[in-house]
mmCIF file of C-alpha atoms in Angstrom:
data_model
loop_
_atom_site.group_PDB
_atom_site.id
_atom_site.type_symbol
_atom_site.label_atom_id
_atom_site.label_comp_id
_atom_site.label_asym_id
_atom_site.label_seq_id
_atom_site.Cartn_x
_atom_site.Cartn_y
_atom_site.Cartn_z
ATOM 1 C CA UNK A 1 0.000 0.000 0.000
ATOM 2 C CA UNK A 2 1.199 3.218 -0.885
ATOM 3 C CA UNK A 3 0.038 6.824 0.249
ATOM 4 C CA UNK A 4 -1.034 9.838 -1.723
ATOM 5 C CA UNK A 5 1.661 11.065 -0.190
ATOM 6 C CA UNK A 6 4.410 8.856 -0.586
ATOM 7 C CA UNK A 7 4.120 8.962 -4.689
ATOM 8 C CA UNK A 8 3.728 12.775 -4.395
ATOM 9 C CA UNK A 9 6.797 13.244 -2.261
ATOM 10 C CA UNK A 10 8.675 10.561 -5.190
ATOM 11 C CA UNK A 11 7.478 11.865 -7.899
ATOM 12 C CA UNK A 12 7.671 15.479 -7.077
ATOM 13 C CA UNK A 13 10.369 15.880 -5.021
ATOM 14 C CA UNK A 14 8.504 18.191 -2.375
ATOM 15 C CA UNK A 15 5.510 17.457 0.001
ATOM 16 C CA UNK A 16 2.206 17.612 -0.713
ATOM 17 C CA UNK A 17 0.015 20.074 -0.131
ATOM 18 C CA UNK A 18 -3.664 19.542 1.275
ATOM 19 C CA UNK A 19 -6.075 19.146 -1.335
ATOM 20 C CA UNK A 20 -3.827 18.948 -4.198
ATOM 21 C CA UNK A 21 -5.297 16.119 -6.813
ATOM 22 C CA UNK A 22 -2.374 15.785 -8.498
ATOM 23 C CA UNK A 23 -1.600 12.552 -7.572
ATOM 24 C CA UNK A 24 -5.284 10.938 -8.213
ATOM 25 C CA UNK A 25 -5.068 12.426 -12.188
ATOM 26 C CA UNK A 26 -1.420 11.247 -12.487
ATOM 27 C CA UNK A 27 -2.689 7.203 -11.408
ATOM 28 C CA UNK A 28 -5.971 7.881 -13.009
ATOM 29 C CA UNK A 29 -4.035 8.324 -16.456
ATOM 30 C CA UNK A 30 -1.676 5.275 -15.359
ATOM 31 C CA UNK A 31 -4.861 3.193 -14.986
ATOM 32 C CA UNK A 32 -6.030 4.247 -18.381
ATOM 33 C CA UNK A 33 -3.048 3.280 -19.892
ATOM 34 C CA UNK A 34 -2.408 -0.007 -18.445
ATOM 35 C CA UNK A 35 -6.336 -0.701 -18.923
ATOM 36 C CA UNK A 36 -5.702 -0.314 -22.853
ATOM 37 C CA UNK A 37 -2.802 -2.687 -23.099
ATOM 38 C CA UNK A 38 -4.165 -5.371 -20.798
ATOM 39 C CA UNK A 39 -8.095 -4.448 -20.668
ATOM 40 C CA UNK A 40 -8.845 -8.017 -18.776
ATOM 41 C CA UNK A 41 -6.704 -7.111 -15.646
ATOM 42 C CA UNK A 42 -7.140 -4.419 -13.494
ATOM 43 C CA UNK A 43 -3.609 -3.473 -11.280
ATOM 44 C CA UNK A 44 -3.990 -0.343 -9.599
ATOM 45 C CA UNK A 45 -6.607 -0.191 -6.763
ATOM 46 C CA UNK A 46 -8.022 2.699 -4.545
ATOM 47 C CA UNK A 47 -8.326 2.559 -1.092
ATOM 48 C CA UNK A 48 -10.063 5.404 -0.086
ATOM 49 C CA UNK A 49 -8.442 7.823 2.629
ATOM 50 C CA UNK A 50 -5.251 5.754 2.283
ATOM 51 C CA UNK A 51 -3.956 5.457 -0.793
ATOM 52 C CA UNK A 52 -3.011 2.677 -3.630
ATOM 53 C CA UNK A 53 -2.130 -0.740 -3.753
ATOM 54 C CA UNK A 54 -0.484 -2.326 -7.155
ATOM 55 C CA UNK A 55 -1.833 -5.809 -7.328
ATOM 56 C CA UNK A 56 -2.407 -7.705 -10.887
ATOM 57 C CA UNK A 57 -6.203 -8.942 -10.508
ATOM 58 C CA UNK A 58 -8.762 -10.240 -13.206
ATOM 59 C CA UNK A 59 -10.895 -7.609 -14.161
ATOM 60 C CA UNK A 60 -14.338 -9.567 -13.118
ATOM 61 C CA UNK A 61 -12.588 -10.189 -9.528
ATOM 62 C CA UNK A 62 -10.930 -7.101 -9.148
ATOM 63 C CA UNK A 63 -11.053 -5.981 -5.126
ATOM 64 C CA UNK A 64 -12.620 -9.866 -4.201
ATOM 65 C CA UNK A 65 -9.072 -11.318 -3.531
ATOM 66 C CA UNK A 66 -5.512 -10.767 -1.725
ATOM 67 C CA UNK A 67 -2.920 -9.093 -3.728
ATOM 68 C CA UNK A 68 -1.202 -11.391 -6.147
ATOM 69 C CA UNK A 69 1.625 -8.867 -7.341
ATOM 70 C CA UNK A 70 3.795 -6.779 -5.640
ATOM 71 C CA UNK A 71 4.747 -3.074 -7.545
ATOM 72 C CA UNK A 72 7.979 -1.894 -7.484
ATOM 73 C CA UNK A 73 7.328 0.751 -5.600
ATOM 74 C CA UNK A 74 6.157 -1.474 -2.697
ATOM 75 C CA UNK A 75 9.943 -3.223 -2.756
ATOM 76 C CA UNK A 76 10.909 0.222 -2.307
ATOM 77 C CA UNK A 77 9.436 1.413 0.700
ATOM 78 C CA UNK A 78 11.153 -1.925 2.112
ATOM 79 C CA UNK A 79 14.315 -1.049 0.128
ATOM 80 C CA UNK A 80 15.073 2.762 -0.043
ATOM 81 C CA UNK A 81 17.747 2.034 -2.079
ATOM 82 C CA UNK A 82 16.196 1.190 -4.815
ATOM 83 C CA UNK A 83 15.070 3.868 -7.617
ATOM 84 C CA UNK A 84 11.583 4.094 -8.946
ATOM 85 C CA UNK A 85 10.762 6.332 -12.258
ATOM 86 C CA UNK A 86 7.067 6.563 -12.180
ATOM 87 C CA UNK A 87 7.191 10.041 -13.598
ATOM 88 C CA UNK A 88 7.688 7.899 -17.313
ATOM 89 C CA UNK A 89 3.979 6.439 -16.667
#
C-alpha cells in the first residue's frame, strides 16, 4: 500500500500540499493506460483515505481477492535504495 503522499513526495520531489489532486489524475491516467494494453486485468486499486495498492487482478474479480503482485514501488518502501521512475507512466 502506498500513500497519496508517498508517490507525491517521489514523484515530485517536495511534500504535498492539502487538497492537491495531483496525484489521483497522475494514477488515473496510469490506470487508463495499463487498462488499454491489458483491458482483462485491473492493477492499480483505490483505497479510499489511504492510498493505492499495485496488485495484478482479473478484471471480473478485481477488489474480491488478496494481492497477487507486488509493484515496485512497494519493494521500495522496504528497500530505499532502490530507484523508482514513475514520472515515465
Amino acid at each position: 500500500m502506498l500513500e497519496r503522499e508517498f508517490i507525491y513526495q517521489r514523484l515530485w520531489g517536495y511534500a504535498m500540499v492539502r487538497g492537491d489532486r495531483s496525484v489521483d489524475v497522475f494514477v488515473r491516467k496510469l490506470r487508463q493506460k495499463l487498462e488499454r494494453v491489458s483491458p482483462q486485468w485491473r492493477y492499480i486499486h483505490t483505497h479510499f483515505g489511504i492510498g493505492y495498492r499495485f496488485a495484478a487482478e482479473p478484471a471480473g474479480l478485481a477488489g474480491s481477492g488478496p494481492p497477487t503482485t507486488m509493484l515496485a514501488a512497494e519493494v521500495l518502501v522496504s528497500e530505499p535504495s532502490h530507484e523508482l521512475d514513475l514520472a515515465r507512466a
